[in-house]
């Protein structure tokens, strides 16, 4: 049939754009993975609605300038090289972004200047003397109150990054003018920031008077960046440059200005970020959007951090786990599975643990992989082929033992959808695995391989295959390759893998084959 393509606004998902000051680590894979899970989920949920998924690299600023200097490379060349590692990470991990943006692209730079001029024309930018503690690692100024002095070293209390006191003439953005509008916005949209704690923190900041922010650095200090329009002695602050990338990644300044970019995808429907950068996304970007009269992002998901010995994994600290290594060792989907299960709660930091990865991935293999093999064993096959010939049919639901599974399967797709839409990724995945576990348990209880009742063996086979089919559809966002192999093995038609089919009991399975689901 003819596929209906709706004219609805594309569903737009973003990850942060990453600093290519070093190769990516597990934390970057995590943000990409969460975004990918949602991109795949929404694409399955509503195949007629386009979905956009952008990521990229944040290439300007002092941090990159210094890192390039240390390698003796021009910053652009340095970024060209490191940016490819972030693309390669996405490729390896099966991350299906639709656009990878680099802030060194001409079109992005032009759009940043365009927005600067617009803010300036509105009188929101002024020149002032700014004093504060700058952290190159965090690329931001800290006020006195946010700095600690330990053993003669000044550090940012929150991040422990070294800071340096500077007094400069900078361009300032009149952020304080937006405090009331931002408070109103969050009062009207109490689910705009998740988990709740980050909304509470944001409201706490907005309850106090807001300081205007410095949005440029003297060129003598920062040369690697976009020059302030009309004043080449100043370079635009990297964070202003960076948050604008969410607009430029989908083609801002778009031509259909009258509908505020709607047909291009704006606003972001789901913005995935780490909890360390909430302020830039919950206050700075929304203030700029308010000034531009653009709708604000619909939902911000700020996830917790992966730690190593309870310390945030970071390129600057060098305490990182290499995502390519772990995917090489355990396989891509097992790592995706582990990260979604262990990190899909978003509230608490998670310490990376190889022992935990082993435990969870073994569990996945046992519950899912071995189940398929048990259900398709030659012994069972022989019995059911015989039963089919004799026409002995028993509906799974007619055997009391299968009732709970049939019930669980009926509600599973809806409940997984509900979990995902309320941003509870870990719960969603656990729920699917719970049902597969139940199917395993019943199979063990019924022992269909005994062949006492061929009709019951057949019913058992049908119920198990149905459990695998429904689980397979629901698992696609999380472990796409494995789910594909599973659905292929069940003979499920490619056209019948969208979310709605999980709700259609017994929808098209074909010739079922027993295969090994996991390579490793
Ligand atoms: O902050 N655990 O880039 P970035 C979980 N360029 N997630 C982590 C993580 C960890 N240990 N470490 C990093 C920047 N991340 C800016 C962003 S956006 C307009 C500009 C993830 O390379 C997390 O999502 O330091 C964090 O926000 C993101 O990587 C950015 O890392």
PDB file of N, CA, C and O in Angstrom, residues 276-305:
ATOM      1  N   UNK A 276      25.521  18.052  34.159  1.00  0.00           N
ATOM      2  CA  UNK A 276      26.500  19.123  34.369  1.00  0.00           C
ATOM      3  C   UNK A 276      26.205  20.356  33.529  1.00  0.00           C
ATOM      4  O   UNK A 276      26.799  21.413  33.773  1.00  0.00           O
ATOM      5  N   UNK A 277      25.321  20.236  32.540  1.00  0.00           N
ATOM      6  CA  UNK A 277      25.121  21.386  31.656  1.00  0.00           C
ATOM      7  C   UNK A 277      23.657  21.837  31.610  1.00  0.00           C
ATOM      8  O   UNK A 277      23.192  22.358  30.590  1.00  0.00           O
ATOM      9  N   UNK A 278      22.971  21.659  32.717  1.00  0.00           N
ATOM     10  CA  UNK A 278      21.550  22.031  32.778  1.00  0.00           C
ATOM     11  C   UNK A 278      21.369  23.540  32.599  1.00  0.00           C
ATOM     12  O   UNK A 278      20.515  24.000  31.847  1.00  0.00           O
ATOM     13  N   UNK A 279      22.182  24.318  33.291  1.00  0.00           N
ATOM     14  CA  UNK A 279      22.021  25.773  33.274  1.00  0.00           C
ATOM     15  C   UNK A 279      22.053  26.358  31.856  1.00  0.00           C
ATOM     16  O   UNK A 279      21.270  27.229  31.514  1.00  0.00           O
ATOM     17  N   UNK A 280      22.951  25.811  31.036  1.00  0.00           N
ATOM     18  CA  UNK A 280      23.086  26.324  29.661  1.00  0.00           C
ATOM     19  C   UNK A 280      21.838  26.010  28.822  1.00  0.00           C
ATOM     20  O   UNK A 280      21.507  26.733  27.898  1.00  0.00           O
ATOM     21  N   UNK A 281      21.193  24.885  29.177  1.00  0.00           N
ATOM     22  CA  UNK A 281      20.032  24.446  28.391  1.00  0.00           C
ATOM     23  C   UNK A 281      18.690  24.866  28.986  1.00  0.00           C
ATOM     24  O   UNK A 281      17.693  24.939  28.293  1.00  0.00           O
ATOM     25  N   UNK A 282      18.688  25.099  30.290  1.00  0.00           N
ATOM     26  CA  UNK A 282      17.420  25.421  30.955  1.00  0.00           C
ATOM     27  C   UNK A 282      17.268  26.925  31.180  1.00  0.00           C
ATOM     28  O   UNK A 282      16.171  27.403  31.442  1.00  0.00           O
ATOM     29  N   UNK A 283      18.376  27.664  31.055  1.00  0.00           N
ATOM     30  CA  UNK A 283      18.301  29.109  31.279  1.00  0.00           C
ATOM     31  C   UNK A 283      18.846  29.901  30.083  1.00  0.00           C
ATOM     32  O   UNK A 283      18.135  30.708  29.491  1.00  0.00           O
ATOM     33  N   UNK A 284      20.105  29.640  29.710  1.00  0.00           N
ATOM     34  CA  UNK A 284      20.715  30.473  28.656  1.00  0.00           C
ATOM     35  C   UNK A 284      20.013  30.289  27.307  1.00  0.00           C
ATOM     36  O   UNK A 284      19.603  31.260  26.683  1.00  0.00           O
ATOM     37  N   UNK A 285      19.915  29.042  26.847  1.00  0.00           N
ATOM     38  CA  UNK A 285      19.284  28.822  25.545  1.00  0.00           C
ATOM     39  C   UNK A 285      17.831  29.311  25.535  1.00  0.00           C
ATOM     40  O   UNK A 285      17.429  30.022  24.608  1.00  0.00           O
ATOM     41  N   UNK A 286      17.040  28.959  26.559  1.00  0.00           N
ATOM     42  CA  UNK A 286      15.657  29.463  26.542  1.00  0.00           C
ATOM     43  C   UNK A 286      15.583  30.991  26.508  1.00  0.00           C
ATOM     44  O   UNK A 286      14.697  31.550  25.857  1.00  0.00           O
ATOM     45  N   UNK A 287      16.504  31.681  27.172  1.00  0.00           N
ATOM     46  CA  UNK A 287      16.482  33.154  27.140  1.00  0.00           C
ATOM     47  C   UNK A 287      16.730  33.647  25.719  1.00  0.00           C
ATOM     48  O   UNK A 287      16.049  34.560  25.241  1.00  0.00           O
ATOM     49  N   UNK A 288      17.685  33.026  25.040  1.00  0.00           N
ATOM     50  CA  UNK A 288      17.955  33.414  23.646  1.00  0.00           C
ATOM     51  C   UNK A 288      16.730  33.142  22.782  1.00  0.00           C
ATOM     52  O   UNK A 288      16.341  33.948  21.941  1.00  0.00           O
ATOM     53  N   UNK A 289      16.096  31.981  23.006  1.00  0.00           N
ATOM     54  CA  UNK A 289      14.907  31.630  22.220  1.00  0.00           C
ATOM     55  C   UNK A 289      13.771  32.615  22.469  1.00  0.00           C
ATOM     56  O   UNK A 289      13.067  33.015  21.543  1.00  0.00           O
ATOM     57  N   UNK A 290      13.621  33.007  23.734  1.00  0.00           N
ATOM     58  CA  UNK A 290      12.585  33.999  24.054  1.00  0.00           C
ATOM     59  C   UNK A 290      12.852  35.287  23.288  1.00  0.00           C
ATOM     60  O   UNK A 290      11.939  35.880  22.714  1.00  0.00           O
ATOM     61  N   UNK A 291      14.129  35.690  23.281  1.00  0.00           N
ATOM     62  CA  UNK A 291      14.480  36.923  22.568  1.00  0.00           C
ATOM     63  C   UNK A 291      14.172  36.790  21.077  1.00  0.00           C
ATOM     64  O   UNK A 291      13.718  37.735  20.441  1.00  0.00           O
ATOM     65  N   UNK A 292      14.412  35.596  20.528  1.00  0.00           N
ATOM     66  CA  UNK A 292      14.186  35.380  19.094  1.00  0.00           C
ATOM     67  C   UNK A 292      12.720  35.071  18.792  1.00  0.00           C
ATOM     68  O   UNK A 292      12.362  34.833  17.648  1.00  0.00           O
ATOM     69  N   UNK A 293      11.904  35.027  19.842  1.00  0.00           N
ATOM     70  CA  UNK A 293      10.482  34.677  19.713  1.00  0.00           C
ATOM     71  C   UNK A 293      10.289  33.307  19.090  1.00  0.00           C
ATOM     72  O   UNK A 293       9.386  33.075  18.278  1.00  0.00           O
ATOM     73  N   UNK A 294      11.140  32.392  19.495  1.00  0.00           N
ATOM     74  CA  UNK A 294      11.015  30.998  19.053  1.00  0.00           C
ATOM     75  C   UNK A 294      10.505  30.176  20.228  1.00  0.00           C
ATOM     76  O   UNK A 294      10.804  30.491  21.389  1.00  0.00           O
ATOM     77  N   UNK A 295       9.740  29.114  19.953  1.00  0.00           N
ATOM     78  CA  UNK A 295       9.267  28.274  21.048  1.00  0.00           C
ATOM     79  C   UNK A 295      10.444  27.595  21.767  1.00  0.00           C
ATOM     80  O   UNK A 295      11.469  27.295  21.151  1.00  0.00           O
ATOM     81  N   UNK A 296      10.298  27.373  23.052  1.00  0.00           N
ATOM     82  CA  UNK A 296      11.353  26.737  23.838  1.00  0.00           C
ATOM     83  C   UNK A 296      11.330  25.219  23.639  1.00  0.00           C
ATOM     84  O   UNK A 296      10.309  24.660  23.220  1.00  0.00           O
ATOM     85  N   UNK A 297      12.445  24.579  23.981  1.00  0.00           N
ATOM     86  CA  UNK A 297      12.512  23.123  23.869  1.00  0.00           C
ATOM     87  C   UNK A 297      11.377  22.530  24.698  1.00  0.00           C
ATOM     88  O   UNK A 297      11.059  23.034  25.766  1.00  0.00           O
ATOM     89  N   UNK A 298      10.809  21.416  24.194  1.00  0.00           N
ATOM     90  CA  UNK A 298       9.662  20.865  24.904  1.00  0.00           C
ATOM     91  C   UNK A 298      10.054  20.084  26.137  1.00  0.00           C
ATOM     92  O   UNK A 298       9.406  20.149  27.164  1.00  0.00           O
ATOM     93  N   UNK A 299      11.125  19.304  26.028  1.00  0.00           N
ATOM     94  CA  UNK A 299      11.518  18.484  27.172  1.00  0.00           C
ATOM     95  C   UNK A 299      13.023  18.327  27.256  1.00  0.00           C
ATOM     96  O   UNK A 299      13.679  18.064  26.250  1.00  0.00           O
ATOM     97  N   UNK A 300      13.519  18.472  28.452  1.00  0.00           N
ATOM     98  CA  UNK A 300      14.947  18.353  28.700  1.00  0.00           C
ATOM     99  C   UNK A 300      15.142  17.132  29.583  1.00  0.00           C
ATOM    100  O   UNK A 300      14.537  17.039  30.651  1.00  0.00           O
ATOM    101  N   UNK A 301      15.936  16.193  29.130  1.00  0.00           N
ATOM    102  CA  UNK A 301      16.265  15.025  29.955  1.00  0.00           C
ATOM    103  C   UNK A 301      17.723  15.150  30.358  1.00  0.00           C
ATOM    104  O   UNK A 301      18.616  15.044  29.511  1.00  0.00           O
ATOM    105  N   UNK A 302      17.951  15.417  31.633  1.00  0.00           N
ATOM    106  CA  UNK A 302      19.324  15.605  32.125  1.00  0.00           C
ATOM    107  C   UNK A 302      19.734  14.353  32.890  1.00  0.00           C
ATOM    108  O   UNK A 302      19.245  14.098  33.985  1.00  0.00           O
ATOM    109  N   UNK A 303      20.603  13.573  32.270  1.00  0.00           N
ATOM    110  CA  UNK A 303      20.977  12.303  32.897  1.00  0.00           C
ATOM    111  C   UNK A 303      22.166  12.452  33.837  1.00  0.00           C
ATOM    112  O   UNK A 303      22.939  13.409  33.745  1.00  0.00           O
ATOM    113  N   UNK A 304      22.288  11.483  34.741  1.00  0.00           N
ATOM    114  CA  UNK A 304      23.405  11.486  35.688  1.00  0.00           C
ATOM    115  C   UNK A 304      24.677  11.027  34.970  1.00  0.00           C
ATOM    116  O   UNK A 304      24.681  10.843  33.756  1.00  0.00           O
ATOM    117  N   UNK A 305      25.731  10.864  35.722  1.00  0.00           N
ATOM    118  CA  UNK A 305      27.039  10.577  35.121  1.00  0.00           C
ATOM    119  C   UNK A 305      27.509   9.150  35.338  1.00  0.00           C
ATOM    120  O   UNK A 305      27.162   8.517  36.332  1.00  0.00           O
TER     121      UNK A 305
END
